[in-house]
Amino acid sequence: FISDPTLEQDGIEQYVCSCGDVKETLVIPAAQVYIKGLYGEIKDAAAGTTIEYNSRRWNGISDYVIKKLAERADVTLKVTFEYKNATYTFTLPAGTNYESLLNDEEAYYGFFTFCNLLGIPVTQVN
């Protein structure tokens, strides 16, 4: 049995024996949908375009995605996200330098910390 994850909910994969007993249950994190979606948007964007991505309740970024942003210095990324019942947005202009984040020990950043380290303002929308 497989229940695919969405941005809103983790998925589940269960291994069931022929007798019907559940032998093992694995959680498929909803974060996987967010990370793959954002990574794919960046990877597939046309040069010189602005990607507008609504991450909803996901309010952080991993080195995996930052590396793709660094490779795609020819695109701008505008992110909208929710945090504590408010909506925020920030824009990463094409050509942003991510070197300092890729060379540190951290592998994941909350958006507020991420933007602060890059000197990028975060604006509350509502």
A tleap script that builds the chain and sets N, CA, C and O, in Angstrom:
source leaprc.protein.ff14SB
mol = sequence {
  NPHE ILE SER ASP PRO THR LEU GLU GLN ASP
  GLY ILE GLU GLN TYR VAL CYS SER CYS GLY
  ASP VAL LYS GLU THR LEU VAL ILE PRO ALA
  ALA GLN VAL TYR ILE LYS GLY LEU TYR GLY
  GLU ILE LYS ASP ALA ALA ALA GLY THR THR
  ILE GLU TYR ASN SER ARG ARG TRP ASN GLY
  ILE SER ASP TYR VAL ILE LYS LYS LEU ALA
  GLU ARG ALA ASP VAL THR LEU LYS VAL THR
  PHE GLU TYR LYS ASN ALA THR TYR THR PHE
  THR LEU PRO ALA GLY THR ASN TYR GLU SER
  LEU LEU ASN ASP GLU GLU ALA TYR TYR GLY
  PHE PHE THR PHE CYS ASN LEU LEU GLY ILE
  PRO VAL THR GLN VAL CASN
}
set mol.1.N position { 0.851 -1.184 0.000 }
set mol.1.CA position { 0.000 0.000 0.000 }
set mol.1.C position { 0.889 1.237 0.000 }
set mol.1.O position { 1.840 1.327 0.776 }
set mol.2.N position { 0.579 2.175 -0.860 }
set mol.2.CA position { 1.341 3.425 -0.907 }
set mol.2.C position { 0.375 4.601 -0.946 }
set mol.2.O position { -0.564 4.626 -1.742 }
set mol.3.N position { 0.616 5.557 -0.090 }
set mol.3.CA position { -0.089 6.835 -0.092 }
set mol.3.C position { 0.961 7.892 -0.390 }
set mol.3.O position { 1.833 8.141 0.442 }
set mol.4.N position { 0.899 8.514 -1.546 }
set mol.4.CA position { 1.912 9.486 -1.945 }
set mol.4.C position { 1.855 10.739 -1.080 }
set mol.4.O position { 0.775 11.178 -0.686 }
set mol.5.N position { 3.022 11.315 -0.783 }
set mol.5.CA position { 3.037 12.553 -0.005 }
set mol.5.C position { 2.569 13.730 -0.851 }
set mol.5.O position { 2.657 13.704 -2.078 }
set mol.6.N position { 2.077 14.750 -0.183 }
set mol.6.CA position { 1.721 16.022 -0.810 }
set mol.6.C position { 2.434 17.118 -0.032 }
set mol.6.O position { 3.087 16.835 0.972 }
set mol.7.N position { 2.321 18.347 -0.472 }
set mol.7.CA position { 2.904 19.451 0.297 }
set mol.7.C position { 2.269 19.565 1.672 }
set mol.7.O position { 2.883 20.090 2.601 }
set mol.8.N position { 1.049 19.077 1.806 }
set mol.8.CA position { 0.302 19.230 3.056 }
set mol.8.C position { 0.406 18.038 3.994 }
set mol.8.O position { 0.139 18.172 5.188 }
set mol.9.N position { 0.795 16.859 3.470 }
set mol.9.CA position { 0.733 15.663 4.304 }
set mol.9.C position { 1.783 14.636 3.890 }
set mol.9.O position { 2.038 14.430 2.703 }
set mol.10.N position { 2.387 13.995 4.891 }
set mol.10.CA position { 3.318 12.903 4.629 }
set mol.10.C position { 2.592 11.751 3.946 }
set mol.10.O position { 1.387 11.570 4.124 }
set mol.11.N position { 3.324 10.991 3.179 }
set mol.11.CA position { 2.787 9.781 2.577 }
set mol.11.C position { 3.173 8.573 3.420 }
set mol.11.O position { 3.962 8.685 4.358 }
set mol.12.N position { 2.610 7.421 3.077 }
set mol.12.CA position { 2.888 6.188 3.816 }
set mol.12.C position { 3.103 5.066 2.816 }
set mol.12.O position { 2.388 4.952 1.820 }
set mol.13.N position { 4.096 4.244 3.099 }
set mol.13.CA position { 4.311 3.036 2.328 }
set mol.13.C position { 4.290 1.879 3.318 }
set mol.13.O position { 5.060 1.860 4.278 }
set mol.14.N position { 3.402 0.912 3.078 }
set mol.14.CA position { 3.285 -0.226 3.975 }
set mol.14.C position { 3.592 -1.518 3.229 }
set mol.14.O position { 3.184 -1.716 2.085 }
set mol.15.N position { 4.317 -2.379 3.909 }
set mol.15.CA position { 4.586 -3.712 3.387 }
set mol.15.C position { 3.648 -4.667 4.108 }
set mol.15.O position { 3.731 -4.848 5.323 }
set mol.16.N position { 2.754 -5.275 3.337 }
set mol.16.CA position { 1.721 -6.136 3.896 }
set mol.16.C position { 1.956 -7.563 3.408 }
set mol.16.O position { 2.145 -7.798 2.214 }
set mol.17.N position { 1.942 -8.517 4.347 }
set mol.17.CA position { 2.107 -9.912 3.943 }
set mol.17.C position { 0.792 -10.426 3.351 }
set mol.17.O position { -0.249 -9.778 3.466 }
set mol.18.N position { 0.857 -11.573 2.733 }
set mol.18.CA position { -0.331 -12.146 2.082 }
set mol.18.C position { -1.448 -12.442 3.072 }
set mol.18.O position { -2.609 -12.550 2.677 }
set mol.19.N position { -1.114 -12.575 4.363 }
set mol.19.CA position { -2.135 -12.833 5.383 }
set mol.19.C position { -2.860 -11.558 5.799 }
set mol.19.O position { -3.861 -11.618 6.513 }
set mol.20.N position { -2.349 -10.383 5.347 }
set mol.20.CA position { -2.984 -9.111 5.664 }
set mol.20.C position { -2.315 -8.324 6.773 }
set mol.20.O position { -2.654 -7.162 6.998 }
set mol.21.N position { -1.360 -8.946 7.478 }
set mol.21.CA position { -0.648 -8.235 8.534 }
set mol.21.C position { 0.313 -7.213 7.930 }
set mol.21.O position { 0.982 -7.480 6.932 }
set mol.22.N position { 0.366 -6.044 8.556 }
set mol.22.CA position { 1.312 -5.015 8.131 }
set mol.22.C position { 2.667 -5.367 8.740 }
set mol.22.O position { 2.811 -5.399 9.963 }
set mol.23.N position { 3.650 -5.629 7.900 }
set mol.23.CA position { 4.987 -6.012 8.355 }
set mol.23.C position { 5.872 -4.808 8.629 }
set mol.23.O position { 6.720 -4.840 9.520 }
set mol.24.N position { 5.672 -3.754 7.864 }
set mol.24.CA position { 6.501 -2.565 8.027 }
set mol.24.C position { 5.764 -1.359 7.452 }
set mol.24.O position { 5.081 -1.459 6.432 }
set mol.25.N position { 5.913 -0.223 8.121 }
set mol.25.CA position { 5.340 1.027 7.642 }
set mol.25.C position { 6.445 2.065 7.570 }
set mol.25.O position { 7.176 2.274 8.538 }
set mol.26.N position { 6.564 2.713 6.422 }
set mol.26.CA position { 7.539 3.777 6.227 }
set mol.26.C position { 6.809 5.081 5.933 }
set mol.26.O position { 5.834 5.103 5.183 }
set mol.27.N position { 7.285 6.154 6.525 }
set mol.27.CA position { 6.718 7.477 6.268 }
set mol.27.C position { 7.514 8.109 5.130 }
set mol.27.O position { 8.745 8.119 5.148 }
set mol.28.N position { 6.794 8.635 4.142 }
set mol.28.CA position { 7.415 9.372 3.043 }
set mol.28.C position { 7.183 10.847 3.342 }
set mol.28.O position { 6.053 11.323 3.237 }
set mol.29.N position { 8.233 11.582 3.712 }
set mol.29.CA position { 8.059 12.964 4.170 }
set mol.29.C position { 7.472 13.894 3.101 }
set mol.29.O position { 7.839 13.834 1.928 }
set mol.30.N position { 6.559 14.745 3.542 }
set mol.30.CA position { 5.992 15.755 2.657 }
set mol.30.C position { 7.078 16.699 2.160 }
set mol.30.O position { 6.959 17.266 1.074 }
set mol.31.N position { 8.129 16.869 2.941 }
set mol.31.CA position { 9.239 17.746 2.539 }
set mol.31.C position { 9.840 17.295 1.217 }
set mol.31.O position { 10.367 18.109 0.458 }
set mol.32.N position { 9.759 16.008 0.945 }
set mol.32.CA position { 10.277 15.467 -0.305 }
set mol.32.C position { 9.573 16.100 -1.512 }
set mol.32.O position { 10.210 16.373 -2.529 }
set mol.33.N position { 8.280 16.328 -1.400 }
set mol.33.CA position { 7.510 16.950 -2.480 }
set mol.33.C position { 7.970 18.390 -2.678 }
set mol.33.O position { 8.171 18.840 -3.807 }
set mol.34.N position { 8.135 19.104 -1.570 }
set mol.34.CA position { 8.594 20.492 -1.629 }
set mol.34.C position { 9.981 20.587 -2.257 }
set mol.34.O position { 10.193 21.371 -3.182 }
set mol.35.N position { 10.922 19.791 -1.757 }
set mol.35.CA position { 12.307 19.863 -2.236 }
set mol.35.C position { 12.398 19.498 -3.705 }
set mol.35.O position { 13.048 20.198 -4.480 }
set mol.36.N position { 11.751 18.404 -4.096 }
set mol.36.CA position { 11.789 17.993 -5.499 }
set mol.36.C position { 11.102 19.018 -6.396 }
set mol.36.O position { 11.556 19.279 -7.510 }
set mol.37.N position { 10.014 19.592 -5.911 }
set mol.37.CA position { 9.291 20.589 -6.704 }
set mol.37.C position { 10.110 21.842 -6.937 }
set mol.37.O position { 10.208 22.324 -8.065 }
set mol.38.N position { 10.699 22.371 -5.876 }
set mol.38.CA position { 11.505 23.580 -6.006 }
set mol.38.C position { 12.754 23.320 -6.839 }
set mol.38.O position { 13.103 24.122 -7.705 }
set mol.39.N position { 13.423 22.207 -6.581 }
set mol.39.CA position { 14.613 21.837 -7.341 }
set mol.39.C position { 14.275 21.747 -8.830 }
set mol.39.O position { 15.003 22.272 -9.673 }
set mol.40.N position { 13.162 21.077 -9.144 }
set mol.40.CA position { 12.738 20.925 -10.537 }
set mol.40.C position { 12.415 22.248 -11.204 }
set mol.40.O position { 12.757 22.459 -12.367 }
set mol.41.N position { 11.761 23.136 -10.477 }
set mol.41.CA position { 11.441 24.463 -11.020 }
set mol.41.C position { 12.720 25.209 -11.388 }
set mol.41.O position { 12.805 25.828 -12.448 }
set mol.42.N position { 13.708 25.143 -10.506 }
set mol.42.CA position { 14.978 25.837 -10.756 }
set mol.42.C position { 15.703 25.193 -11.928 }
set mol.42.O position { 16.180 25.886 -12.827 }
set mol.43.N position { 15.785 23.878 -11.916 }
set mol.43.CA position { 16.509 23.131 -12.949 }
set mol.43.C position { 15.924 23.383 -14.334 }
set mol.43.O position { 16.669 23.539 -15.301 }
set mol.44.N position { 14.597 23.424 -14.439 }
set mol.44.CA position { 13.927 23.502 -15.733 }
set mol.44.C position { 13.624 24.917 -16.214 }
set mol.44.O position { 13.099 25.087 -17.314 }
set mol.45.N position { 13.941 25.929 -15.422 }
set mol.45.CA position { 13.610 27.313 -15.796 }
set mol.45.C position { 14.437 27.770 -16.992 }
set mol.45.O position { 15.602 27.401 -17.144 }
set mol.46.N position { 13.816 28.569 -17.823 }
set mol.46.CA position { 14.530 29.178 -18.943 }
set mol.46.C position { 15.453 30.272 -18.410 }
set mol.46.O position { 15.109 30.972 -17.458 }
set mol.47.N position { 16.609 30.414 -19.021 }
set mol.47.CA position { 17.571 31.444 -18.617 }
set mol.47.C position { 16.914 32.822 -18.676 }
set mol.47.O position { 16.166 33.133 -19.603 }
set mol.48.N position { 17.211 33.638 -17.664 }
set mol.48.CA position { 16.710 35.004 -17.633 }
set mol.48.C position { 15.298 35.159 -17.102 }
set mol.48.O position { 14.754 36.263 -17.110 }
set mol.49.N position { 14.689 34.063 -16.638 }
set mol.49.CA position { 13.312 34.148 -16.151 }
set mol.49.C position { 13.277 34.270 -14.626 }
set mol.49.O position { 14.279 34.067 -13.939 }
set mol.50.N position { 12.093 34.606 -14.129 }
set mol.50.CA position { 11.843 34.634 -12.690 }
set mol.50.C position { 10.909 33.487 -12.357 }
set mol.50.O position { 9.824 33.366 -12.926 }
set mol.51.N position { 11.340 32.652 -11.433 }
set mol.51.CA position { 10.534 31.537 -10.940 }
set mol.51.C position { 9.747 32.057 -9.746 }
set mol.51.O position { 10.322 32.640 -8.826 }
set mol.52.N position { 8.446 31.851 -9.756 }
set mol.52.CA position { 7.631 32.197 -8.593 }
set mol.52.C position { 7.180 30.899 -7.960 }
set mol.52.O position { 6.456 30.118 -8.578 }
set mol.53.N position { 7.612 30.663 -6.713 }
set mol.53.CA position { 7.349 29.390 -6.054 }
set mol.53.C position { 6.682 29.627 -4.709 }
set mol.53.O position { 7.209 30.351 -3.865 }
set mol.54.N position { 5.523 29.015 -4.514 }
set mol.54.CA position { 4.810 29.098 -3.243 }
set mol.54.C position { 5.091 27.815 -2.468 }
set mol.54.O position { 4.580 26.750 -2.813 }
set mol.55.N position { 5.903 27.922 -1.424 }
set mol.55.CA position { 6.261 26.734 -0.648 }
set mol.55.C position { 5.269 26.459 0.475 }
set mol.55.O position { 5.451 25.520 1.250 }
set mol.56.N position { 4.240 27.259 0.564 }
set mol.56.CA position { 3.199 27.116 1.576 }
set mol.56.C position { 3.816 27.054 2.969 }
set mol.56.O position { 4.459 28.012 3.398 }
set mol.57.N position { 3.632 25.956 3.674 }
set mol.57.CA position { 4.113 25.884 5.063 }
set mol.57.C position { 5.583 25.507 5.170 }
set mol.57.O position { 6.138 25.531 6.268 }
set mol.58.N position { 6.227 25.160 4.067 }
set mol.58.CA position { 7.650 24.821 4.115 }
set mol.58.C position { 8.450 26.102 4.099 }
set mol.58.O position { 8.389 26.865 3.135 }
set mol.59.N position { 9.201 26.348 5.164 }
set mol.59.CA position { 9.877 27.630 5.291 }
set mol.59.C position { 11.372 27.481 5.527 }
set mol.59.O position { 11.952 28.149 6.383 }
set mol.60.N position { 11.982 26.599 4.756 }
set mol.60.CA position { 13.412 26.415 4.848 }
set mol.60.C position { 13.984 25.927 3.526 }
set mol.60.O position { 13.246 25.608 2.594 }
set mol.61.N position { 15.305 25.874 3.460 }
set mol.61.CA position { 15.972 25.499 2.219 }
set mol.61.C position { 17.218 24.671 2.556 }
set mol.61.O position { 17.923 24.956 3.524 }
set mol.62.N position { 17.471 23.661 1.753 }
set mol.62.CA position { 18.602 22.768 1.998 }
set mol.62.C position { 19.751 23.074 1.041 }
set mol.62.O position { 19.569 23.737 0.020 }
set mol.63.N position { 20.938 22.578 1.392 }
set mol.63.CA position { 22.097 22.731 0.511 }
set mol.63.C position { 21.834 22.109 -0.861 }
set mol.63.O position { 22.365 22.580 -1.867 }
set mol.64.N position { 21.025 21.064 -0.906 }
set mol.64.CA position { 20.676 20.416 -2.173 }
set mol.64.C position { 20.072 21.427 -3.149 }
set mol.64.O position { 20.447 21.469 -4.321 }
set mol.65.N position { 19.140 22.235 -2.658 }
set mol.65.CA position { 18.493 23.252 -3.490 }
set mol.65.C position { 19.425 24.445 -3.705 }
set mol.65.O position { 19.463 25.011 -4.798 }
set mol.66.N position { 20.170 24.828 -2.678 }
set mol.66.CA position { 21.095 25.957 -2.816 }
set mol.66.C position { 22.138 25.674 -3.897 }
set mol.66.O position { 22.497 26.569 -4.662 }
set mol.67.N position { 22.623 24.445 -3.964 }
set mol.67.CA position { 23.591 24.078 -5.007 }
set mol.67.C position { 22.992 24.267 -6.394 }
set mol.67.O position { 23.672 24.743 -7.304 }
set mol.68.N position { 21.728 23.899 -6.561 }
set mol.68.CA position { 21.076 24.076 -7.861 }
set mol.68.C position { 20.911 25.563 -8.160 }
set mol.68.O position { 21.083 25.976 -9.307 }
set mol.69.N position { 20.583 26.375 -7.159 }
set mol.69.CA position { 20.499 27.828 -7.362 }
set mol.69.C position { 21.841 28.392 -7.793 }
set mol.69.O position { 21.904 29.242 -8.682 }
set mol.70.N position { 22.915 27.924 -7.170 }
set mol.70.CA position { 24.249 28.403 -7.524 }
set mol.70.C position { 24.598 28.034 -8.963 }
set mol.70.O position { 25.233 28.816 -9.670 }
set mol.71.N position { 24.183 26.841 -9.398 }
set mol.71.CA position { 24.417 26.410 -10.781 }
set mol.71.C position { 23.601 27.235 -11.766 }
set mol.71.O position { 24.038 27.473 -12.892 }
set mol.72.N position { 22.425 27.671 -11.349 }
set mol.72.CA position { 21.512 28.402 -12.225 }
set mol.72.C position { 21.523 29.888 -11.876 }
set mol.72.O position { 20.477 30.470 -11.586 }
set mol.73.N position { 22.692 30.492 -11.904 }
set mol.73.CA position { 22.838 31.906 -11.588 }
set mol.73.C position { 22.143 32.803 -12.604 }
set mol.73.O position { 22.139 34.025 -12.455 }
set mol.74.N position { 21.549 32.196 -13.645 }
set mol.74.CA position { 20.865 32.952 -14.696 }
set mol.74.C position { 19.366 33.094 -14.459 }
set mol.74.O position { 18.651 33.603 -15.322 }
set mol.75.N position { 18.873 32.644 -13.284 }
set mol.75.CA position { 17.447 32.779 -12.987 }
set mol.75.C position { 17.258 33.503 -11.652 }
set mol.75.O position { 18.121 33.469 -10.776 }
set mol.76.N position { 16.119 34.147 -11.530 }
set mol.76.CA position { 15.702 34.806 -10.291 }
set mol.76.C position { 14.645 33.919 -9.645 }
set mol.76.O position { 13.815 33.335 -10.342 }
set mol.77.N position { 14.670 33.816 -8.322 }
set mol.77.CA position { 13.685 33.008 -7.597 }
set mol.77.C position { 12.937 33.882 -6.615 }
set mol.77.O position { 13.536 34.522 -5.751 }
set mol.78.N position { 11.610 33.904 -6.756 }
set mol.78.CA position { 10.751 34.606 -5.812 }
set mol.78.C position { 9.964 33.553 -5.048 }
set mol.78.O position { 9.214 32.781 -5.646 }
set mol.79.N position { 10.130 33.515 -3.733 }
set mol.79.CA position { 9.486 32.513 -2.891 }
set mol.79.C position { 8.450 33.180 -1.998 }
set mol.79.O position { 8.694 34.236 -1.415 }
set mol.80.N position { 7.300 32.545 -1.906 }
set mol.80.CA position { 6.262 32.936 -0.958 }
set mol.80.C position { 6.086 31.763 0.001 }
set mol.80.O position { 6.054 30.607 -0.421 }
set mol.81.N position { 5.972 32.066 1.291 }
set mol.81.CA position { 5.824 30.992 2.280 }
set mol.81.C position { 4.998 31.470 3.467 }
set mol.81.O position { 4.807 32.669 3.670 }
set mol.82.N position { 4.514 30.510 4.245 }
set mol.82.CA position { 3.704 30.801 5.424 }
set mol.82.C position { 4.507 30.488 6.681 }
set mol.82.O position { 5.217 29.485 6.757 }
set mol.83.N position { 4.375 31.373 7.663 }
set mol.83.CA position { 5.034 31.153 8.947 }
set mol.83.C position { 4.208 31.822 10.035 }
set mol.83.O position { 3.947 33.023 9.973 }
set mol.84.N position { 3.801 31.053 11.021 }
set mol.84.CA position { 3.007 31.552 12.151 }
set mol.84.C position { 1.823 32.390 11.690 }
set mol.84.O position { 1.659 33.536 12.109 }
set mol.85.N position { 1.004 31.807 10.827 }
set mol.85.CA position { -0.241 32.418 10.344 }
set mol.85.C position { -0.051 33.714 9.558 }
set mol.85.O position { -0.974 34.523 9.460 }
set mol.86.N position { 1.125 33.908 9.007 }
set mol.86.CA position { 1.370 35.071 8.153 }
set mol.86.C position { 2.055 34.582 6.875 }
set mol.86.O position { 2.672 33.516 6.853 }
set mol.87.N position { 1.936 35.372 5.825 }
set mol.87.CA position { 2.560 35.035 4.546 }
set mol.87.C position { 3.710 36.007 4.292 }
set mol.87.O position { 3.588 37.214 4.500 }
set mol.88.N position { 4.818 35.449 3.841 }
set mol.88.CA position { 6.030 36.223 3.585 }
set mol.88.C position { 6.526 35.956 2.170 }
set mol.88.O position { 6.148 34.967 1.542 }
set mol.89.N position { 7.372 36.843 1.683 }
set mol.89.CA position { 7.983 36.657 0.375 }
set mol.89.C position { 9.407 37.214 0.386 }
set mol.89.O position { 9.729 38.129 1.144 }
set mol.90.N position { 10.237 36.648 -0.462 }
set mol.90.CA position { 11.581 37.178 -0.697 }
set mol.90.C position { 11.985 36.827 -2.117 }
set mol.90.O position { 11.449 35.894 -2.715 }
set mol.91.N position { 12.931 37.577 -2.648 }
set mol.91.CA position { 13.405 37.358 -4.015 }
set mol.91.C position { 14.916 37.209 -4.010 }
set mol.91.O position { 15.638 38.032 -3.448 }
set mol.92.N position { 15.376 36.143 -4.646 }
set mol.92.CA position { 16.805 35.899 -4.840 }
set mol.92.C position { 17.146 36.279 -6.268 }
set mol.92.O position { 16.816 35.538 -7.195 }
set mol.93.N position { 17.794 37.408 -6.469 }
set mol.93.CA position { 18.098 37.853 -7.827 }
set mol.93.C position { 19.081 36.920 -8.525 }
set mol.93.O position { 19.904 36.267 -7.883 }
set mol.94.N position { 18.979 36.870 -9.840 }
set mol.94.CA position { 19.970 36.136 -10.634 }
set mol.94.C position { 21.348 36.659 -10.261 }
set mol.94.O position { 21.527 37.859 -10.051 }
set mol.95.N position { 22.314 35.767 -10.181 }
set mol.95.CA position { 23.673 36.160 -9.853 }
set mol.95.C position { 23.982 36.212 -8.370 }
set mol.95.O position { 25.095 36.572 -7.986 }
set mol.96.N position { 23.007 35.854 -7.513 }
set mol.96.CA position { 23.265 35.829 -6.069 }
set mol.96.C position { 24.397 34.852 -5.777 }
set mol.96.O position { 24.456 33.765 -6.352 }
set mol.97.N position { 25.290 35.248 -4.880 }
set mol.97.CA position { 26.439 34.413 -4.520 }
set mol.97.C position { 26.091 33.563 -3.294 }
set mol.97.O position { 25.830 34.104 -2.220 }
set mol.98.N position { 26.086 32.249 -3.450 }
set mol.98.CA position { 25.745 31.309 -2.383 }
set mol.98.C position { 26.978 30.633 -1.788 }
set mol.98.O position { 26.851 29.744 -0.946 }
set mol.99.N position { 28.160 31.044 -2.216 }
set mol.99.CA position { 29.413 30.377 -1.841 }
set mol.99.C position { 29.562 30.197 -0.335 }
set mol.99.O position { 29.927 29.116 0.127 }
set mol.100.N position { 29.282 31.255 0.440 }
set mol.100.CA position { 29.474 31.169 1.892 }
set mol.100.C position { 28.577 30.108 2.524 }
set mol.100.O position { 28.973 29.468 3.498 }
set mol.101.N position { 27.382 29.914 1.988 }
set mol.101.CA position { 26.463 28.917 2.541 }
set mol.101.C position { 26.849 27.502 2.134 }
set mol.101.O position { 26.615 26.551 2.880 }
set mol.102.N position { 27.427 27.367 0.976 }
set mol.102.CA position { 27.810 26.041 0.501 }
set mol.102.C position { 29.118 25.560 1.128 }
set mol.102.O position { 29.437 24.373 1.078 }
set mol.103.N position { 29.867 26.486 1.714 }
set mol.103.CA position { 31.149 26.126 2.320 }
set mol.103.C position { 31.108 26.082 3.840 }
set mol.103.O position { 32.154 25.962 4.478 }
set mol.104.N position { 29.924 26.175 4.431 }
set mol.104.CA position { 29.832 26.071 5.886 }
set mol.104.C position { 29.366 24.666 6.270 }
set mol.104.O position { 29.197 23.802 5.410 }
set mol.105.N position { 29.163 24.449 7.562 }
set mol.105.CA position { 28.787 23.119 8.040 }
set mol.105.C position { 27.289 22.867 8.003 }
set mol.105.O position { 26.858 21.715 8.051 }
set mol.106.N position { 26.496 23.909 7.919 }
set mol.106.CA position { 25.045 23.754 7.920 }
set mol.106.C position { 24.568 23.138 6.604 }
set mol.106.O position { 25.135 23.407 5.545 }
set mol.107.N position { 23.537 22.321 6.676 }
set mol.107.CA position { 22.984 21.702 5.473 }
set mol.107.C position { 21.558 22.167 5.219 }
set mol.107.O position { 20.988 21.866 4.170 }
set mol.108.N position { 20.970 22.901 6.171 }
set mol.108.CA position { 19.583 23.341 6.052 }
set mol.108.C position { 19.439 24.663 6.796 }
set mol.108.O position { 20.014 24.849 7.869 }
set mol.109.N position { 18.661 25.585 6.213 }
set mol.109.CA position { 18.433 26.899 6.810 }
set mol.109.C position { 16.948 27.216 6.778 }
set mol.109.O position { 16.265 26.917 5.799 }
set mol.110.N position { 16.444 27.827 7.861 }
set mol.110.CA position { 15.129 28.437 7.796 }
set mol.110.C position { 15.225 29.640 6.869 }
set mol.110.O position { 16.291 30.241 6.742 }
set mol.111.N position { 14.122 29.995 6.221 }
set mol.111.CA position { 14.171 31.096 5.255 }
set mol.111.C position { 14.656 32.406 5.876 }
set mol.111.O position { 15.393 33.153 5.232 }
set mol.112.N position { 14.255 32.695 7.109 }
set mol.112.CA position { 14.674 33.964 7.714 }
set mol.112.C position { 16.193 34.000 7.901 }
set mol.112.O position { 16.835 35.006 7.600 }
set mol.113.N position { 16.758 32.914 8.393 }
set mol.113.CA position { 18.211 32.837 8.571 }
set mol.113.C position { 18.917 32.864 7.225 }
set mol.113.O position { 19.899 33.585 7.049 }
set mol.114.N position { 18.420 32.084 6.280 }
set mol.114.CA position { 18.982 32.011 4.932 }
set mol.114.C position { 19.062 33.403 4.312 }
set mol.114.O position { 20.113 33.813 3.818 }
set mol.115.N position { 17.953 34.121 4.342 }
set mol.115.CA position { 17.920 35.459 3.741 }
set mol.115.C position { 18.798 36.438 4.503 }
set mol.115.O position { 19.458 37.282 3.897 }
set mol.116.N position { 18.813 36.335 5.816 }
set mol.116.CA position { 19.664 37.212 6.623 }
set mol.116.C position { 21.134 37.015 6.274 }
set mol.116.O position { 21.872 37.992 6.140 }
set mol.117.N position { 21.567 35.773 6.126 }
set mol.117.CA position { 22.960 35.486 5.783 }
set mol.117.C position { 23.340 36.028 4.400 }
set mol.117.O position { 24.496 36.370 4.154 }
set mol.118.N position { 22.352 36.101 3.504 }
set mol.118.CA position { 22.604 36.605 2.150 }
set mol.118.C position { 22.328 38.099 2.007 }
set mol.118.O position { 22.617 38.691 0.968 }
set mol.119.N position { 21.767 38.708 3.054 }
set mol.119.CA position { 21.413 40.133 2.974 }
set mol.119.C position { 20.176 40.373 2.120 }
set mol.119.O position { 20.031 41.443 1.528 }
set mol.120.N position { 19.293 39.401 2.051 }
set mol.120.CA position { 18.066 39.488 1.242 }
set mol.120.C position { 16.896 39.816 2.177 }
set mol.120.O position { 16.688 39.099 3.155 }
set mol.121.N position { 16.129 40.872 1.908 }
set mol.121.CA position { 14.986 41.191 2.788 }
set mol.121.C position { 13.828 40.209 2.603 }
set mol.121.O position { 13.554 39.734 1.500 }
set mol.122.N position { 13.160 39.923 3.723 }
set mol.122.CA position { 11.930 39.119 3.725 }
set mol.122.C position { 10.804 40.071 4.069 }
set mol.122.O position { 10.876 40.807 5.054 }
set mol.123.N position { 9.748 40.053 3.241 }
set mol.123.CA position { 8.642 40.981 3.406 }
set mol.123.C position { 7.372 40.222 3.798 }
set mol.123.O position { 7.027 39.212 3.185 }
set mol.124.N position { 6.685 40.722 4.824 }
set mol.124.CA position { 5.409 40.128 5.190 }
set mol.124.C position { 4.343 40.630 4.241 }
set mol.124.O position { 4.213 41.836 4.030 }
set mol.125.N position { 3.570 39.704 3.662 }
set mol.125.CA position { 2.535 40.048 2.699 }
set mol.125.C position { 1.215 40.327 3.406 }
set mol.125.O position { 0.482 41.232 3.008 }
set mol.126.N position { 0.903 39.561 4.449 }
set mol.126.CA position { -0.327 39.790 5.211 }
set mol.126.C position { -0.103 39.512 6.673 }
set mol.126.O position { -1.026 39.649 7.476 }
savepdb mol mol.pdb
quit
